[in-house]
Short mmCIF file of N, CA and C in Angstrom, two decimals:
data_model
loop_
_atom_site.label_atom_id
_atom_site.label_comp_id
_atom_site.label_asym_id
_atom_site.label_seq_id
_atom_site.Cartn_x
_atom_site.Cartn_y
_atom_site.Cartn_z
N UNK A 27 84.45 174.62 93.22
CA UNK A 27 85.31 175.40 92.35
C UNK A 27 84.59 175.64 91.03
N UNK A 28 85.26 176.99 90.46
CA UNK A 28 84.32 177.09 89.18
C UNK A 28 84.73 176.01 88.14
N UNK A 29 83.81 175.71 87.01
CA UNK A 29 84.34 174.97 85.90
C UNK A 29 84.88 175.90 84.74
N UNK A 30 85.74 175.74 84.01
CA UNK A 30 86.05 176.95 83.19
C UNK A 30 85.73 176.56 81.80
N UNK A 31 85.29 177.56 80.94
CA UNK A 31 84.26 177.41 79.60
C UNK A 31 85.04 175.91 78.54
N UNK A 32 86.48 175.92 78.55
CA UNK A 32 86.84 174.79 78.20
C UNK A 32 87.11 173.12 78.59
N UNK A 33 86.50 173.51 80.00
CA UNK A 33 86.25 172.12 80.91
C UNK A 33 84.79 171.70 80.32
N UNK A 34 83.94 172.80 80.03
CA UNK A 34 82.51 172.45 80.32
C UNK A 34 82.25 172.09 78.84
N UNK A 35 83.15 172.42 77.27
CA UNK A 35 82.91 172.33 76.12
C UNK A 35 83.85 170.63 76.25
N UNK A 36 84.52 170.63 76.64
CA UNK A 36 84.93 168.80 76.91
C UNK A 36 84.21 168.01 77.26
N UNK A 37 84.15 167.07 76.19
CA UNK A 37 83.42 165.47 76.27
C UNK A 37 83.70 164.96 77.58
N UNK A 38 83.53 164.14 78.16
CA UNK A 38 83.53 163.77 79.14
C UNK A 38 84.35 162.33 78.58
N UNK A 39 85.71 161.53 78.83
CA UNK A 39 86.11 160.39 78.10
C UNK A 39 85.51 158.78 78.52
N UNK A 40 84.92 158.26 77.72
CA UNK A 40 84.61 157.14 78.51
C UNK A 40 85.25 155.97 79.27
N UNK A 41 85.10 155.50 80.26
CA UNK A 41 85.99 154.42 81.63
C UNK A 41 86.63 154.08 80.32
N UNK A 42 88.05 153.96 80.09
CA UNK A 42 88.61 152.68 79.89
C UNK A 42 88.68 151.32 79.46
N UNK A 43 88.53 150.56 78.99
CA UNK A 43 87.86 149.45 78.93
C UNK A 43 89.39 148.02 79.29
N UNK A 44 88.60 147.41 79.67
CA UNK A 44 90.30 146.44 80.89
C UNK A 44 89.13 145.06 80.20
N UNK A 45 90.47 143.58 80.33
CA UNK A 45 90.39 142.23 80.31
C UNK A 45 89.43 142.23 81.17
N UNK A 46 88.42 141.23 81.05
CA UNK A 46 87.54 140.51 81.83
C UNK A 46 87.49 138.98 81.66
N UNK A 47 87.74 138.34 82.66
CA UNK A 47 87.84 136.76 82.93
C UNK A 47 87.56 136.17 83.79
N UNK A 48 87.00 135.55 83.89
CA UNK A 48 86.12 134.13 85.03
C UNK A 48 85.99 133.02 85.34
N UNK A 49 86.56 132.02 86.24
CA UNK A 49 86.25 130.57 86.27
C UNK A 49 85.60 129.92 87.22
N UNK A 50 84.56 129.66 87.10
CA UNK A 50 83.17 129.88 88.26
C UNK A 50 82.88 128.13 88.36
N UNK A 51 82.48 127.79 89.49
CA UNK A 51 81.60 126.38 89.20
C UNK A 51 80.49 126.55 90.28
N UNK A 52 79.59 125.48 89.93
CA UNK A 52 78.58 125.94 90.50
C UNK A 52 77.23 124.18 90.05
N UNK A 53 75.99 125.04 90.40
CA UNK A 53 75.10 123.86 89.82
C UNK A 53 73.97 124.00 89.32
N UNK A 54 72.72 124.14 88.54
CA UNK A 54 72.01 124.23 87.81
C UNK A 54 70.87 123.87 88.45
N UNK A 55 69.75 124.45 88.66
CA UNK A 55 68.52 123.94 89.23
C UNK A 55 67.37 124.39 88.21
N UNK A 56 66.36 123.54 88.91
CA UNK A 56 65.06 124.62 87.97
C UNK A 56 64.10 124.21 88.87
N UNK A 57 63.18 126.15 88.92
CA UNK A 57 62.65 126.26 89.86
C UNK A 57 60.82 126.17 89.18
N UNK A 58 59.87 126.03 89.72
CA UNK A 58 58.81 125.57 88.81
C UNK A 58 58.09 127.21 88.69
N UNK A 59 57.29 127.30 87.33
CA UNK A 59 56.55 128.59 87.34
C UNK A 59 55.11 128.36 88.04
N UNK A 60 54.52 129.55 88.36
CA UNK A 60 53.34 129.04 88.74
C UNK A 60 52.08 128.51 87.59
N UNK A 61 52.34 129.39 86.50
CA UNK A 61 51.54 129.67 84.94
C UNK A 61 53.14 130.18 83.82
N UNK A 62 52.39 129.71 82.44
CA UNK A 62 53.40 129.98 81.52
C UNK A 62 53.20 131.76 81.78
N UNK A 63 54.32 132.35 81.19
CA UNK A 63 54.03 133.67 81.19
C UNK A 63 54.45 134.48 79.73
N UNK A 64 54.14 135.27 79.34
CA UNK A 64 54.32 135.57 78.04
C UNK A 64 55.83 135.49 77.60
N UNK A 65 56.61 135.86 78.73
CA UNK A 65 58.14 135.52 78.26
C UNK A 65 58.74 134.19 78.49
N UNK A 66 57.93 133.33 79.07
CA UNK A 66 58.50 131.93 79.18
C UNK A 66 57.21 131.39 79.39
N UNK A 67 56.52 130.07 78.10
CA UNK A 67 56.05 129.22 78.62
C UNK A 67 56.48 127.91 78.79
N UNK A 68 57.59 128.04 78.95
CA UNK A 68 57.78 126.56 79.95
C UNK A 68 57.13 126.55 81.08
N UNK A 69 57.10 125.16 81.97
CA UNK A 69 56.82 124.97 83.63
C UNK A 69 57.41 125.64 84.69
N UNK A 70 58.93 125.62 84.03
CA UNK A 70 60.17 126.14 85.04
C UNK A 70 60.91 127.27 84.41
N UNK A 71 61.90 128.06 85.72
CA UNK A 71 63.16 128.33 84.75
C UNK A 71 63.88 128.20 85.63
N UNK A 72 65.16 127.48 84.73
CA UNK A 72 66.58 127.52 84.83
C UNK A 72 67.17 128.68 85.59
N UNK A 73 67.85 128.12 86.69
CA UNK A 73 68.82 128.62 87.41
C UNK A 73 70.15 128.20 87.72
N UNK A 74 71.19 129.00 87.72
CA UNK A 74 72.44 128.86 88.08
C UNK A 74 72.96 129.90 88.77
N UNK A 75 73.59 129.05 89.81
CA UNK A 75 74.35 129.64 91.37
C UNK A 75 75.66 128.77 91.12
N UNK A 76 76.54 130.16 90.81
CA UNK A 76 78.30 129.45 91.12
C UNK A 76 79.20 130.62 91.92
N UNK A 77 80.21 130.47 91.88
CA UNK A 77 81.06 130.91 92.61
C UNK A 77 82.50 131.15 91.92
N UNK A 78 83.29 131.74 92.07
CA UNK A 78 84.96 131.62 91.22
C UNK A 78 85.65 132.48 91.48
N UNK A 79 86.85 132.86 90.75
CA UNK A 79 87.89 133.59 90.58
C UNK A 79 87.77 134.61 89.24
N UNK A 80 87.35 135.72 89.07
CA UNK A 80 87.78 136.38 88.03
C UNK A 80 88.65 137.66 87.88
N UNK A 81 88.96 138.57 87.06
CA UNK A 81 89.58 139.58 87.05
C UNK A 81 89.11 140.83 88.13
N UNK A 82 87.84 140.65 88.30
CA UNK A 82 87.22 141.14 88.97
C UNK A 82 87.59 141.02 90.75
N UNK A 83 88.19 139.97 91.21
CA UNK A 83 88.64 139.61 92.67
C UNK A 83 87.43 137.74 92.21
N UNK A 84 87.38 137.87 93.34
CA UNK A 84 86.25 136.43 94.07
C UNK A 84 84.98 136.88 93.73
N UNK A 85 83.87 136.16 92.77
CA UNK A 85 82.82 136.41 92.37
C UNK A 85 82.07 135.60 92.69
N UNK A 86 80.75 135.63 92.82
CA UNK A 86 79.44 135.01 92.92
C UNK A 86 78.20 135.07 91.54
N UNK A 87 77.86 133.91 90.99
CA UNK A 87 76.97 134.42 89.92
C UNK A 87 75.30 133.60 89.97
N UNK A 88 74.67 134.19 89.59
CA UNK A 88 72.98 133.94 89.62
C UNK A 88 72.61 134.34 88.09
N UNK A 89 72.40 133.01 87.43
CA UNK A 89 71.76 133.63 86.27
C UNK A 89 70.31 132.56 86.35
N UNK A 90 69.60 133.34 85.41
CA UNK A 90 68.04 132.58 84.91
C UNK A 90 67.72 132.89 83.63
N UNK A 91 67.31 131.95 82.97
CA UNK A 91 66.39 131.70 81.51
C UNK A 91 65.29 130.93 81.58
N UNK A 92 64.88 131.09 81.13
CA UNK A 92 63.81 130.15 80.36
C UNK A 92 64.11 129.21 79.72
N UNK A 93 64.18 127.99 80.02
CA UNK A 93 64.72 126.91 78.84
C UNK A 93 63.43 127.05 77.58
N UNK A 94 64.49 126.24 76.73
CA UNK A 94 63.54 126.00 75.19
C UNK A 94 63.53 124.92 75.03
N UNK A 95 62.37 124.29 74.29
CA UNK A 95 62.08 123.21 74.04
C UNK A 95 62.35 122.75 72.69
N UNK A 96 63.56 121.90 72.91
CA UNK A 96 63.81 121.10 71.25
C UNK A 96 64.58 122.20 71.14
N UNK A 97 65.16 123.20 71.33
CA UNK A 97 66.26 123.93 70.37
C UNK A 97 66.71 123.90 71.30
N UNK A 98 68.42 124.18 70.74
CA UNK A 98 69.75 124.61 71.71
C UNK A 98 69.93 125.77 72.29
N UNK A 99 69.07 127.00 71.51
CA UNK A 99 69.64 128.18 71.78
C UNK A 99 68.44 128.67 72.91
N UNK A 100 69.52 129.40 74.32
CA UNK A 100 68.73 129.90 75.02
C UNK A 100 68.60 131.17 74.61
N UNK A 101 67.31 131.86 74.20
CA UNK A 101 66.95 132.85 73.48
C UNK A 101 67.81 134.52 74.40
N UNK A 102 67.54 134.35 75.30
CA UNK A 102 67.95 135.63 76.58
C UNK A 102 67.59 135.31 77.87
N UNK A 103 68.90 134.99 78.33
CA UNK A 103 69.00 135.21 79.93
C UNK A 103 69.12 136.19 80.55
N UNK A 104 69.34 136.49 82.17
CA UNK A 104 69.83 137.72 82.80
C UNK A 104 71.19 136.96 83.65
N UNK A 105 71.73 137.58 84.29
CA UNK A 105 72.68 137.33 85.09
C UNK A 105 73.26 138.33 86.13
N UNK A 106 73.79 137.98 87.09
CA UNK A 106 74.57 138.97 87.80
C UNK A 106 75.29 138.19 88.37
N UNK A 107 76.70 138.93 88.75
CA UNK A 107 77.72 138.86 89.29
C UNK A 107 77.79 139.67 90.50
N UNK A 108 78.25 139.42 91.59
CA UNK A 108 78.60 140.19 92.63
C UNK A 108 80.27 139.87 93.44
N UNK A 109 80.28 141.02 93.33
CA UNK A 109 82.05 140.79 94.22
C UNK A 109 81.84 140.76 95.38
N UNK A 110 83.41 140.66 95.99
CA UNK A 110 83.10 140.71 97.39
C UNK A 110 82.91 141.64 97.95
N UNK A 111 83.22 142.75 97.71
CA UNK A 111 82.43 143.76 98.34
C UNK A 111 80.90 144.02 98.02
N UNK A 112 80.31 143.03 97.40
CA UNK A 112 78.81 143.37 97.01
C UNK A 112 78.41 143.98 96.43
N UNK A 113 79.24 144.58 95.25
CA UNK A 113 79.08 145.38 94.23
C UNK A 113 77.99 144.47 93.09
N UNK A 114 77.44 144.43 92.44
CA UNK A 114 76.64 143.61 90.96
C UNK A 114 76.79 143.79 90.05
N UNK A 115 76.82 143.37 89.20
CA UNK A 115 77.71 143.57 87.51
C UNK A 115 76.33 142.56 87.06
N UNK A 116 75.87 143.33 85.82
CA UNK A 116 74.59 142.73 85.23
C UNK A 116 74.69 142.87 83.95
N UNK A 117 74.27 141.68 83.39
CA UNK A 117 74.43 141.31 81.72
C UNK A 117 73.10 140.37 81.21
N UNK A 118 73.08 140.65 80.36
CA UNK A 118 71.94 139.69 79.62
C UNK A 118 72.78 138.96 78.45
N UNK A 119 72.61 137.23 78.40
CA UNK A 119 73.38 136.57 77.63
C UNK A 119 72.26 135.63 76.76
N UNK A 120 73.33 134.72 75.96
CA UNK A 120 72.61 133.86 75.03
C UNK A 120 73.84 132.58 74.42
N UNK A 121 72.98 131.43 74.75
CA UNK A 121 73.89 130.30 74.51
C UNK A 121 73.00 129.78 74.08
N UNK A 122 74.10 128.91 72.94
CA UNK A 122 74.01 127.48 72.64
C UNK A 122 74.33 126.22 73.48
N UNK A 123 73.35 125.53 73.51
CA UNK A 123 73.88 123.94 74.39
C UNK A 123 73.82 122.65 73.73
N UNK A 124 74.51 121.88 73.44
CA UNK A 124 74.75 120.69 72.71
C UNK A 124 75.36 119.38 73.50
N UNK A 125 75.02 118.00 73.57
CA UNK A 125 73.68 118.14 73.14
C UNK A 125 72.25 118.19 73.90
N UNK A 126 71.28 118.61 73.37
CA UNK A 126 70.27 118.84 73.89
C UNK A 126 69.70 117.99 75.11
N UNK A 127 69.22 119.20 76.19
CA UNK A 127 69.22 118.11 77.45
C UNK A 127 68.51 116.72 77.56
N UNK A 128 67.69 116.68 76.20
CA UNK A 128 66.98 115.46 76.58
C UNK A 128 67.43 114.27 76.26
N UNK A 129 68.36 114.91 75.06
CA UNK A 129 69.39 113.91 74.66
C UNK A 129 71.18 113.63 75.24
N UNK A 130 71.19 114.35 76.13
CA UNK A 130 72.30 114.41 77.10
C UNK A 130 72.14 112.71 77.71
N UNK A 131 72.94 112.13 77.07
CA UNK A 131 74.02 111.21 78.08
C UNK A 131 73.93 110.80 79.25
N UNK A 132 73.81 110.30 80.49
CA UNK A 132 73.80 110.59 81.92
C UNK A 132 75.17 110.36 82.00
N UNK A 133 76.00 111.30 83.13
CA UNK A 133 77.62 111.77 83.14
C UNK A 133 78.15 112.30 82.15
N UNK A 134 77.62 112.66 81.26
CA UNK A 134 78.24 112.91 80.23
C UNK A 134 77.93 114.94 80.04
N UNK A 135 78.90 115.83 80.05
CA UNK A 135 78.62 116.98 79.80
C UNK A 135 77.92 117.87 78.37
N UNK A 136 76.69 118.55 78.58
CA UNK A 136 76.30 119.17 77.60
C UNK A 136 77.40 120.87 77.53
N UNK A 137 77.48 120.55 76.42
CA UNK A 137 78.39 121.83 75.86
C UNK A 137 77.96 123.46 75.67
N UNK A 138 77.77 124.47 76.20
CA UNK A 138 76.94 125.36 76.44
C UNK A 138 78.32 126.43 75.80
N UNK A 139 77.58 127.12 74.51
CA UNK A 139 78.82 128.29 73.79
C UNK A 139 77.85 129.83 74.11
N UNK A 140 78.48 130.96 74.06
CA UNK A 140 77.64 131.82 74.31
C UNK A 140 78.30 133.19 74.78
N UNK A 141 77.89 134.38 74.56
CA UNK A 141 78.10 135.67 74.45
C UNK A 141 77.27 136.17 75.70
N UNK A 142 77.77 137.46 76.29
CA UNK A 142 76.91 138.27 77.41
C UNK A 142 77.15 139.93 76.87
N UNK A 143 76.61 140.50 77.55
CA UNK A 143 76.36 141.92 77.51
C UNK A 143 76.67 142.80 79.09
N UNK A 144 77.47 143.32 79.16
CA UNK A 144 77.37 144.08 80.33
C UNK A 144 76.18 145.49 80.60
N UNK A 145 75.36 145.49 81.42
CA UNK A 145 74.09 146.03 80.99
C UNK A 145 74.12 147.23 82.55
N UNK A 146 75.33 147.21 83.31
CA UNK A 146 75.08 148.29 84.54
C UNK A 146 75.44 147.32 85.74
N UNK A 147 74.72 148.21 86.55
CA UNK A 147 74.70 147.40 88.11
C UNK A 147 74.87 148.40 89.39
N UNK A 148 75.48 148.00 90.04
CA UNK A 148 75.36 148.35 91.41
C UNK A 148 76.91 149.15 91.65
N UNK A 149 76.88 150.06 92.71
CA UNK A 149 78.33 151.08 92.90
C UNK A 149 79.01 150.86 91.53
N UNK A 150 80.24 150.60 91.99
CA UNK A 150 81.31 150.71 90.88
C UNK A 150 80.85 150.32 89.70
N UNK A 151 80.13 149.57 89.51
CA UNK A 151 79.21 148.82 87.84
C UNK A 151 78.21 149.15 87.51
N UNK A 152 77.53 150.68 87.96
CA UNK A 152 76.27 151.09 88.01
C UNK A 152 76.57 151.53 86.12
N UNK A 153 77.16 152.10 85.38
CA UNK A 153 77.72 152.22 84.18
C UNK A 153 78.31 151.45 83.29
N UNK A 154 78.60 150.01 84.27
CA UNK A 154 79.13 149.27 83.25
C UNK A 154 78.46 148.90 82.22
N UNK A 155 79.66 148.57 80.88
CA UNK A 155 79.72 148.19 79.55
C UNK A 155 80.95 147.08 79.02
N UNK A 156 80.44 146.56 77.93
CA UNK A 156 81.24 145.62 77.68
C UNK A 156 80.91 143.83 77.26
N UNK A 157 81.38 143.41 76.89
CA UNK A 157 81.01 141.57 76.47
C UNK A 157 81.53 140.58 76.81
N UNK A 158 81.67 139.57 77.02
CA UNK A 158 82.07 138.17 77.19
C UNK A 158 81.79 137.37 76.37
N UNK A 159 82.59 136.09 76.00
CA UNK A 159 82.16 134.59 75.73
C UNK A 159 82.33 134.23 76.47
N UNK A 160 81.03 132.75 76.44
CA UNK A 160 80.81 132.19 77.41
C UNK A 160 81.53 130.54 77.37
N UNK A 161 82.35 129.41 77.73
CA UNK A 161 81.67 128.24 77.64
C UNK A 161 81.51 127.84 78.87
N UNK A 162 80.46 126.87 78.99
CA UNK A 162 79.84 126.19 80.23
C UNK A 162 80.11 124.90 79.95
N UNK A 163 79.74 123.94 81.12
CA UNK A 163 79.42 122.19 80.59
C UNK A 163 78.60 121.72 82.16
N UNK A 164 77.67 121.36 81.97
CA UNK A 164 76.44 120.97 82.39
C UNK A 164 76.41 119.56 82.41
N UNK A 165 76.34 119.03 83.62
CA UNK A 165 76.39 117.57 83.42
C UNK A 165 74.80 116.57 83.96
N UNK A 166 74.45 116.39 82.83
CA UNK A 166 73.20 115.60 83.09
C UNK A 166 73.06 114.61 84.40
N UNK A 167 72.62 114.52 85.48
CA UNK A 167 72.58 113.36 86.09
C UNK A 167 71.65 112.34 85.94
N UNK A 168 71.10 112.30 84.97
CA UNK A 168 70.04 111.08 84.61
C UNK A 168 69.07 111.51 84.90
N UNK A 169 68.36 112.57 85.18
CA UNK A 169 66.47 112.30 85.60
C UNK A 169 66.41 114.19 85.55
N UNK A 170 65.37 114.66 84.94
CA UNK A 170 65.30 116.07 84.84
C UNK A 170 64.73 116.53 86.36
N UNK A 171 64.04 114.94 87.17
CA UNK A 171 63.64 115.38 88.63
C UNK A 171 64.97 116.16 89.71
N UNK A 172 66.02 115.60 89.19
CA UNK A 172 67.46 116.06 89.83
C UNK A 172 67.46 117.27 89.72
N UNK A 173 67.76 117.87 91.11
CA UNK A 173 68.31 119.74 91.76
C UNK A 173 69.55 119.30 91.48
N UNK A 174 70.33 120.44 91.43
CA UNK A 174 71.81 120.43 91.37
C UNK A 174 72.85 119.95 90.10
N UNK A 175 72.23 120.23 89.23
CA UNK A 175 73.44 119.62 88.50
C UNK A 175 74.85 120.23 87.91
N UNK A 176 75.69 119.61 88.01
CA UNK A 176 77.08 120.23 88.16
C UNK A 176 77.46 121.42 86.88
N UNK A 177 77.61 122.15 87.24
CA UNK A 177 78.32 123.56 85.97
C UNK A 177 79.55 123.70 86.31
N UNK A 178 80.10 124.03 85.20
CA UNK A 178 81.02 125.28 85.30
C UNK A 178 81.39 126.03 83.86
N UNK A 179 81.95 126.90 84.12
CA UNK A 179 82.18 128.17 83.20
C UNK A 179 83.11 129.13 83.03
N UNK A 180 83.48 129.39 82.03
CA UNK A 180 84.66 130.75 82.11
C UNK A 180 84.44 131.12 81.30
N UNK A 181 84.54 132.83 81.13
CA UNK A 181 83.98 134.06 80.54
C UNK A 181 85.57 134.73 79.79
N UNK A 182 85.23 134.96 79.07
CA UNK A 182 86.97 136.09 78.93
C UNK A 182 86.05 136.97 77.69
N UNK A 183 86.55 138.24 77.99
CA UNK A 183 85.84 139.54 77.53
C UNK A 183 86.58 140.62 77.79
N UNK A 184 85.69 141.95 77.59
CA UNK A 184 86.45 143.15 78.06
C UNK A 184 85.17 143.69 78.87
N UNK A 185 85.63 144.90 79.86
CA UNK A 185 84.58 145.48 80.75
C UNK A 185 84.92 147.08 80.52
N UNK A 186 84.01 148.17 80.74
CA UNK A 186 84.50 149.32 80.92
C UNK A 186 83.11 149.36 82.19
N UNK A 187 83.84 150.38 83.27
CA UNK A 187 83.21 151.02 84.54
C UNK A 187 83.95 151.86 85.36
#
């Protein structure tokens, strides 16, 4: 059909923007690098694989950073989310963790505060926009040799897509 001269002089309005919320658990690993690399010289990086309930339906999440050494703040992570239909929702975030893992407690949870970015993704989230806070709690199990250590997290934000 044709477009008519006042369809085509109209902005186009942007998605909407709706609540975004999450309560995920999951567990923390770190996987080794082969060489430092200009964006991370640590040995490893940090990974987290959880799972939850958000506004979104039933989610799945994969994020990675680079840990830092001696400071709290993880400088920039990535992340994604995927629904159940396999859609991906992608953000780049940044937290604080207290206290510091080396000084973490064994059983005792480190406190992780922190903001995300909605940065695009996949079908329906190929456009997404929008932010979150983050908190997490990370529970040391005594030895940094330990896979798995226990997370969880909830996000509350807004999304537009």
């Amino acid at each position: 059909s044709a477009v008519t001269a006042q369809e085509e002089a109209e902005p186009m309005a942007p998605p909407p923007s709706e609540p975004f919320a999450a309560v995920l658990s999951g567990s923390v690993s770190f996987e080794p690098l082969a060489a430092p690399t200009e964006e991370c010289q640590a040995p490893v990086m940090t990974i987290t694989d959880a799972a939850g309930s958000s506004t979104l339906g039933e989610i799945t999440l994969h994020t990675e950073h680079c840990p830092t050494t001696g400071l709290p703040t993880v400088p920039l992570g990535v992340q994604t989310m995927t629904t159940a239909d396999g859609d991906e929702l992608s953000s780049v975030y940044f937290v604080d963790c207290l206290p510091l893992m080396a000084s973490a407690p064994e059983g005792e949870p480190m406190t992780c505060q922190g903001r995300l970015e909605f940065t695009g993704g996949t079908g329906r989230f190929a456009e997404a926009t929008g932010s979150a806070t983050e908190i997490a709690f990370i529970w040391f199990p005594g030895s940094l040799e330990i896979q798995g250590w226990p997370w969880i997290g909830k996000f509350e934000g807004s999304i537009s897509y």
